[in-house]
C-alpha cells in the first residue's frame, strides 16, 4: 500500500482550467485555437483560466518565446487569472514526487536507447522493468547525459475514458500500459510528470488542449491515480493540420500569429472550432468577438474530429490572405 500522496490534493469548488504552452516558439494558429477554447470554456463555467508556461526543456526553448507568448495573449485579449505559473520554478516539487514514486516502487531505471525502442516497433515494452538497474559509479557521457532514464511503473493503465468533445475514447493497449519516461537521460523532467503534478497542484478541474494529446492522456491518467488524485475532465479540441496531414507546430515552423490581426485570428479560431460566427464580426474588436464566443459557446456545436485541414477550412471561409 502506498503512502499518502506527496502532493496536497485540493478539491476546488470552482471550475479551473489552464493554457500550457511550451516556449519553443511564438504561438501559432493551432495554439490560439486551444487558448480560445480553454478561455471560453472557463468563462462560460464562471471559473478560472490559468496560464502555465511549460519551460522545463531549455534546449528546445527560444530566447524571446515567453515574452512573445504573453504579448500575443494580451493582444488577443485572452486575459488569464492570477500570476503566470512557470514549470521551471517547480523543480523541488518534481524532486519530491519523484522520490515518492521511487520509495513506493513506482519507478525504475532504464537503459534502452531510442534506437532500440524504434527497432521494437516504437513502443517501450518494459525491457528494463525487472532488471533492477541502479546507476552506481556511473560514467557520465561527454554530453553530460546519464545512461539511465527513469520510467513510471505503469500498473494502473487506463483503457478508456470519456472526452467532453471527442466522446468515448478507447486507448490502444500499448499506449495505455506503456512505462513512460518521467526523467530523461539528460536529467530533465519529462512533460507527463510535470504536467500532471502541476494540474494537481493547481487544482485543475478540466484540461482543455489539442487533440494531439488525446492518446498520451492515457499516461497522464495512470499518473494522476498513482499520485492519489482524481483525473480532471478532459476536453480535446481539433488540431489544425497542413494539407499533408502534418500538424502545425512550432518545431514544424508554423508561423507566429500576427498580433496586428488579432480580430481576424480570433474570428478564424472560433470558426475553426465549429461555431457559426458571423463574418461581419471579423472587423470588430477582440473583446466583442470573445464576448460573442461566450454567448454562443456550446460544446455540442464544436467540430468533434481530432484534425482539421487548414487549407480546406480557409477555402470554406473564403479567406485567402491568412498565413499559418
Ligand atoms: N505544453 C504542451 C504543449 O505545448 C501542452 C501541455 C498540455 O496542455 O497538457 O504541447
Ligand atoms: Zn529499458
Short mmCIF file of C-alpha atoms and ligand atoms in Angstrom, two decimals:
data_model
loop_
_atom_site.label_atom_id
_atom_site.label_comp_id
_atom_site.label_asym_id
_atom_site.label_seq_id
_atom_site.Cartn_x
_atom_site.Cartn_y
_atom_site.Cartn_z
CA UNK A 1 0.00 0.00 0.00
CA UNK A 2 1.42 3.38 -0.99
CA UNK A 3 1.99 6.14 1.49
CA UNK A 4 -0.33 9.16 1.35
CA UNK A 5 0.08 11.34 -1.72
CA UNK A 6 3.21 13.52 -1.84
CA UNK A 7 1.03 16.36 -3.07
CA UNK A 8 -1.52 18.48 -1.36
CA UNK A 9 -4.69 17.42 -3.16
CA UNK A 10 -7.16 20.26 -3.41
CA UNK A 11 -10.77 19.99 -4.47
CA UNK A 12 -11.76 23.49 -5.54
CA UNK A 13 -15.45 24.32 -5.62
CA UNK A 14 -14.96 26.36 -8.80
CA UNK A 15 -14.05 25.46 -12.38
CA UNK A 16 -10.30 25.71 -13.03
CA UNK A 17 -8.74 25.40 -16.43
CA UNK A 18 -5.34 26.27 -17.82
CA UNK A 19 -3.46 27.01 -21.01
CA UNK A 20 0.01 25.47 -21.01
CA UNK A 21 2.17 26.49 -23.97
CA UNK A 22 5.76 25.33 -24.31
CA UNK A 23 8.01 28.30 -25.11
CA UNK A 24 9.64 26.60 -28.07
CA UNK A 25 8.49 29.44 -30.33
CA UNK A 26 5.71 32.01 -30.75
CA UNK A 27 2.06 30.98 -30.59
CA UNK A 28 0.68 29.84 -33.93
CA UNK A 29 -2.88 29.40 -35.12
CA UNK A 30 -3.15 25.91 -33.58
CA UNK A 31 -2.09 27.28 -30.17
CA UNK A 32 -4.65 30.06 -30.47
CA UNK A 33 -7.44 27.55 -31.04
CA UNK A 34 -6.52 25.75 -27.81
CA UNK A 35 -6.23 29.04 -25.92
CA UNK A 36 -9.57 30.38 -27.16
CA UNK A 37 -11.33 27.06 -26.46
CA UNK A 38 -9.93 26.85 -22.94
CA UNK A 39 -10.62 30.51 -22.20
CA UNK A 40 -14.25 30.34 -23.31
CA UNK A 41 -14.90 27.07 -21.51
CA UNK A 42 -13.57 28.64 -18.29
CA UNK A 43 -15.60 31.84 -18.74
CA UNK A 44 -18.84 30.02 -19.52
CA UNK A 45 -18.31 27.88 -16.42
CA UNK A 46 -17.68 31.05 -14.39
CA UNK A 47 -14.28 29.68 -13.45
CA UNK A 48 -10.61 30.50 -13.53
CA UNK A 49 -8.29 30.25 -16.52
CA UNK A 50 -4.63 29.96 -15.59
CA UNK A 51 -1.57 30.39 -17.73
CA UNK A 52 1.20 27.85 -17.22
CA UNK A 53 4.47 28.13 -19.11
CA UNK A 54 5.95 24.68 -19.77
CA UNK A 55 9.57 25.82 -19.64
CA UNK A 56 11.26 22.63 -18.47
CA UNK A 57 13.13 21.91 -21.67
CA UNK A 58 15.75 24.67 -22.04
CA UNK A 59 17.46 23.12 -25.09
CA UNK A 60 14.22 23.47 -27.04
CA UNK A 61 13.36 26.93 -25.81
CA UNK A 62 13.59 30.08 -27.90
CA UNK A 63 15.06 33.10 -26.09
CA UNK A 64 12.18 35.54 -26.53
CA UNK A 65 9.39 32.97 -26.69
CA UNK A 66 7.95 33.55 -23.22
CA UNK A 67 7.64 37.31 -23.74
CA UNK A 68 6.19 36.73 -27.19
CA UNK A 69 3.57 34.35 -25.81
CA UNK A 70 2.49 36.78 -23.08
CA UNK A 71 2.33 39.71 -25.53
CA UNK A 72 0.39 37.64 -28.03
CA UNK A 73 -2.22 36.52 -25.48
CA UNK A 74 -2.62 40.12 -24.31
CA UNK A 75 -3.03 41.37 -27.89
CA UNK A 76 -5.85 38.85 -28.33
CA UNK A 77 -7.42 39.87 -25.00
CA UNK A 78 -7.09 36.36 -23.66
CA UNK A 79 -6.58 37.51 -20.09
CA UNK A 80 -5.54 34.83 -17.64
CA UNK A 81 -6.28 34.74 -13.93
CA UNK A 82 -3.62 35.27 -11.28
CA UNK A 83 0.12 35.02 -11.71
CA UNK A 84 1.78 33.16 -14.55
CA UNK A 85 2.83 29.69 -13.36
CA UNK A 86 6.31 28.63 -14.52
CA UNK A 87 7.25 24.96 -14.55
CA UNK A 88 10.92 25.94 -14.27
CA UNK A 89 10.13 27.06 -10.70
CA UNK A 90 8.66 23.72 -9.67
CA UNK A 91 11.78 21.55 -9.63
CA UNK A 92 11.62 20.95 -5.88
CA UNK A 93 8.09 19.63 -6.15
CA UNK A 94 9.03 17.33 -9.04
CA UNK A 95 12.00 16.10 -6.99
CA UNK A 96 9.68 15.33 -4.09
CA UNK A 97 7.21 13.47 -6.29
CA UNK A 98 9.99 11.50 -7.94
CA UNK A 99 11.41 10.48 -4.56
CA UNK A 100 7.92 9.34 -3.50
CA UNK A 101 7.48 7.29 -6.67
CA UNK A 102 10.88 5.69 -6.08
CA UNK A 103 10.07 4.87 -2.45
CA UNK A 104 6.80 3.31 -3.46
CA UNK A 105 8.31 1.11 -6.13
CA UNK A 106 6.56 3.01 -8.90
CA UNK A 107 9.61 3.91 -10.95
CA UNK A 108 12.68 2.16 -12.32
CA UNK A 109 15.84 2.90 -14.25
CA UNK A 110 16.01 2.09 -17.93
CA UNK A 111 18.98 1.98 -20.26
CA UNK A 112 17.19 1.47 -23.53
CA UNK A 113 18.07 3.79 -26.37
CA UNK A 114 15.60 5.37 -28.76
CA UNK A 115 17.11 3.22 -31.49
CA UNK A 116 16.36 0.01 -29.58
CA UNK A 117 12.80 1.09 -28.91
CA UNK A 118 12.26 2.04 -32.55
CA UNK A 119 13.56 -1.39 -33.55
CA UNK A 120 10.88 -2.94 -31.31
CA UNK A 121 8.17 -1.01 -33.13
CA UNK A 122 8.33 2.36 -31.39
CA UNK A 123 6.62 1.44 -28.12
CA UNK A 124 8.59 0.71 -25.00
CA UNK A 125 7.76 -2.85 -23.96
CA UNK A 126 9.12 -2.89 -20.42
CA UNK A 127 12.53 -4.29 -21.24
CA UNK A 128 14.19 -2.96 -18.06
CA UNK A 129 11.23 -3.46 -15.72
CA UNK A 130 12.71 -6.40 -13.85
CA UNK A 131 16.39 -5.65 -14.34
CA UNK A 132 16.78 -3.76 -11.06
CA UNK A 133 19.27 -1.36 -12.60
CA UNK A 134 20.96 1.04 -10.20
CA UNK A 135 23.32 3.70 -11.51
CA UNK A 136 26.27 3.26 -9.14
CA UNK A 137 29.65 4.65 -10.19
CA UNK A 138 28.07 5.69 -13.41
CA UNK A 139 30.30 7.22 -16.06
CA UNK A 140 28.51 10.29 -17.37
CA UNK A 141 28.91 10.82 -21.11
CA UNK A 142 30.75 13.79 -22.64
CA UNK A 143 27.35 15.36 -23.36
CA UNK A 144 26.59 15.30 -19.62
CA UNK A 145 23.89 12.69 -20.15
CA UNK A 146 23.35 9.66 -17.96
CA UNK A 147 22.88 6.23 -19.49
CA UNK A 148 19.72 5.88 -17.48
CA UNK A 149 16.32 7.38 -17.75
CA UNK A 150 13.65 6.83 -15.12
CA UNK A 151 10.35 5.26 -16.08
CA UNK A 152 6.99 5.09 -14.39
CA UNK A 153 5.95 1.55 -13.48
CA UNK A 154 2.52 1.67 -15.04
CA UNK A 155 0.26 -0.76 -13.24
CA UNK A 156 -2.91 1.25 -13.39
CA UNK A 157 -3.29 1.51 -17.13
CA UNK A 158 -6.39 3.36 -18.30
CA UNK A 159 -8.10 1.66 -21.20
CA UNK A 160 -10.83 4.12 -21.98
CA UNK A 161 -12.21 7.45 -20.96
CA UNK A 162 -14.83 9.96 -21.86
CA UNK A 163 -13.66 13.09 -23.62
CA UNK A 164 -16.05 16.03 -23.32
CA UNK A 165 -15.83 16.67 -27.07
CA UNK A 166 -14.43 13.58 -28.77
CA UNK A 167 -16.72 11.21 -26.84
CA UNK A 168 -15.76 7.76 -25.59
CA UNK A 169 -12.16 7.03 -26.40
CA UNK A 170 -10.51 3.63 -26.24
CA UNK A 171 -6.77 3.81 -25.89
CA UNK A 172 -4.62 1.44 -27.89
CA UNK A 173 -3.31 -1.19 -25.45
CA UNK A 174 0.38 -0.40 -26.00
CA UNK A 175 -0.24 3.28 -25.27
CA UNK A 176 -2.22 2.79 -22.11
CA UNK A 177 0.16 0.36 -20.46
CA UNK A 178 3.46 1.89 -21.50
CA UNK A 179 6.02 2.52 -18.76
CA UNK A 180 6.68 6.08 -19.95
CA UNK A 181 9.69 8.22 -19.08
CA UNK A 182 9.40 10.56 -16.13
CA UNK A 183 13.01 11.77 -16.00
CA UNK A 184 15.16 11.83 -19.10
CA UNK A 185 18.75 10.81 -19.60
CA UNK A 186 19.71 14.48 -19.83
CA UNK A 187 18.37 14.94 -16.29
CA UNK A 188 15.28 16.94 -17.33
CA UNK A 189 11.82 16.09 -16.09
CA UNK A 190 9.50 14.73 -18.73
CA UNK A 191 6.33 16.50 -19.81
CA UNK A 192 3.85 13.93 -18.43
CA UNK A 193 5.25 14.08 -14.93
CA UNK A 194 5.48 17.87 -14.79
CA UNK A 195 2.08 18.41 -16.36
CA UNK A 196 0.21 16.04 -14.06
CA UNK A 197 1.95 17.32 -10.93
CA UNK A 198 1.09 20.91 -11.84
CA UNK A 199 -2.50 20.14 -12.76
CA UNK A 200 -2.86 18.52 -9.33
CA UNK A 201 -1.11 21.42 -7.56
CA UNK A 202 -3.30 23.98 -9.27
CA UNK A 203 -6.48 22.00 -8.67
CA UNK A 204 -7.32 21.94 -12.38
CA UNK A 205 -10.83 20.57 -12.83
CA UNK A 206 -10.78 20.32 -16.62
CA UNK A 207 -7.91 20.01 -19.08
CA UNK A 208 -8.64 21.68 -22.43
CA UNK A 209 -5.96 21.21 -25.09
CA UNK A 210 -5.28 19.99 -28.61
CA UNK A 211 -6.26 16.51 -29.72
CA UNK A 212 -2.63 15.68 -30.49
CA UNK A 213 -2.55 14.86 -26.76
CA UNK A 214 -5.65 12.67 -26.82
CA UNK A 215 -3.89 9.30 -26.64
CA UNK A 216 -0.98 10.48 -24.47
CA UNK A 217 -3.67 11.30 -21.89
CA UNK A 218 -3.61 7.60 -21.01
CA UNK A 219 -0.14 8.04 -19.46
CA UNK A 220 -1.30 11.05 -17.52
CA UNK A 221 -4.38 9.32 -16.17
CA UNK A 222 -2.30 6.48 -14.75
CA UNK A 223 -0.10 9.04 -13.03
CA UNK A 224 -2.99 11.02 -11.50
CA UNK A 225 -4.29 7.80 -9.98
CA UNK A 226 -0.89 6.67 -8.72
CA UNK A 227 -0.47 10.05 -7.02
CA UNK A 228 -3.82 9.72 -5.29
CA UNK A 229 -5.59 12.42 -7.30
CA UNK A 230 -8.75 12.16 -9.36
CA UNK A 231 -8.43 12.66 -13.09
CA UNK A 232 -9.78 16.04 -14.24
CA UNK A 233 -12.33 16.20 -17.02
CA UNK A 234 -10.69 16.19 -20.45
CA UNK A 235 -11.70 18.20 -23.49
CA UNK A 236 -9.52 17.78 -26.57
CA UNK A 237 -10.02 20.27 -29.37
CA UNK A 238 -9.36 19.68 -33.08
CA UNK A 239 -5.84 20.46 -34.19
CA UNK A 240 -5.01 22.39 -37.32
CA UNK A 241 -3.07 20.36 -39.85
CA UNK A 242 -1.44 21.17 -43.17
CA UNK A 243 -2.97 19.52 -46.17
CA UNK A 244 -0.45 16.70 -45.97
CA UNK A 245 -1.83 15.78 -42.57
CA UNK A 246 1.10 17.39 -40.79
CA UNK A 247 0.32 19.21 -37.59
CA UNK A 248 1.06 22.93 -37.41
CA UNK A 249 3.72 23.07 -34.75
CA UNK A 250 6.36 25.46 -33.53
CA UNK A 251 9.03 22.92 -34.40
CA UNK A 252 7.41 22.45 -37.82
CA UNK A 253 7.86 26.23 -38.26
CA UNK A 254 4.24 27.19 -38.30
CA UNK A 255 4.15 30.98 -38.48
CA UNK A 256 3.77 33.05 -35.36
CA UNK A 257 0.45 34.89 -35.09
CA UNK A 258 0.35 38.47 -36.30
CA UNK A 259 -0.84 40.47 -33.28
CA UNK A 260 -1.99 43.24 -35.58
CA UNK A 261 -4.58 40.84 -36.97
CA UNK A 262 -5.93 39.77 -33.58
CA UNK A 263 -9.57 40.16 -34.62
CA UNK A 264 -9.18 38.09 -37.78
CA UNK A 265 -7.23 35.46 -35.85
CA UNK A 266 -9.93 35.20 -33.18
CA UNK A 267 -12.70 35.11 -35.73
CA UNK A 268 -10.96 32.26 -37.55
CA UNK A 269 -10.25 30.39 -34.30
CA UNK A 270 -13.96 30.42 -33.41
CA UNK A 271 -14.92 29.33 -36.91
CA UNK A 272 -12.27 26.61 -36.84
CA UNK A 273 -13.76 25.31 -33.60
CA UNK A 274 -17.06 24.99 -35.43
CA UNK A 275 -19.05 27.94 -34.10
CA UNK A 276 -21.34 29.74 -36.58
CA UNK A 277 -19.56 33.06 -36.18
CA UNK A 278 -20.95 35.87 -38.39
CA UNK A 279 -18.48 37.14 -40.95
CA UNK A 280 -19.02 40.78 -40.01
CA UNK A 281 -17.51 40.03 -36.63
CA UNK A 282 -14.01 39.75 -38.06
CA UNK A 283 -13.89 43.54 -38.27
CA UNK A 284 -14.93 44.02 -34.65
CA UNK A 285 -12.68 44.26 -31.59
CA UNK A 286 -11.20 41.20 -29.86
CA UNK A 287 -13.39 41.88 -26.80
CA UNK A 288 -16.57 41.83 -28.88
CA UNK A 289 -15.52 38.66 -30.68
CA UNK A 290 -14.69 36.87 -27.42
CA UNK A 291 -17.97 38.02 -25.90
CA UNK A 292 -19.80 36.56 -28.91
CA UNK A 293 -17.85 33.36 -28.29
CA UNK A 294 -19.03 33.24 -24.69
CA UNK A 295 -22.64 33.92 -25.62
CA UNK A 296 -22.63 31.22 -28.29
CA UNK A 297 -20.39 28.60 -26.76
CA UNK A 298 -21.87 25.11 -26.74
CA UNK A 299 -19.71 22.01 -26.70
CA UNK A 300 -22.03 20.07 -28.94
CA UNK A 301 -21.67 22.71 -31.64
CA UNK A 302 -17.92 22.19 -31.89
CA UNK A 303 -16.09 20.34 -34.64
CA UNK A 304 -15.58 16.95 -33.00
CA UNK A 305 -12.80 15.38 -35.02
CA UNK A 306 -9.16 15.33 -33.88
CA UNK A 307 -7.83 17.02 -37.02
CA UNK A 308 -8.98 19.73 -39.38
CA UNK A 309 -7.11 20.66 -42.55
CA UNK A 310 -6.26 24.36 -42.69
CA UNK A 311 -6.31 24.85 -46.46
CA UNK A 312 -9.76 23.32 -46.77
CA UNK A 313 -11.02 25.24 -43.78
CA UNK A 314 -9.75 28.57 -45.15
CA UNK A 315 -11.16 27.83 -48.60
CA UNK A 316 -14.55 27.18 -46.99
CA UNK A 317 -14.34 30.57 -45.27
CA UNK A 318 -13.04 32.24 -48.45
CA UNK A 319 -10.08 33.66 -46.61
CA UNK A 320 -7.02 33.72 -48.79
CA UNK A 321 -4.74 36.24 -47.07
CA UNK A 322 -4.16 34.29 -43.86
CA UNK A 323 -0.74 32.80 -43.25
CA UNK A 324 -0.42 29.87 -40.88
N1 LIG B 1 2.96 22.24 -23.23
C1 LIG B 1 2.22 21.33 -24.06
C2 LIG B 1 2.27 21.76 -25.50
O1 LIG B 1 2.54 22.90 -25.79
C3 LIG B 1 0.75 21.23 -23.73
C4 LIG B 1 0.51 20.71 -22.41
C5 LIG B 1 -0.92 20.46 -22.04
O2 LIG B 1 -1.81 21.24 -22.40
O3 LIG B 1 -1.11 19.50 -21.30
O4 LIG B 1 2.04 20.95 -26.35
ZN1 LIG B 2 14.79 -0.15 -20.81
#
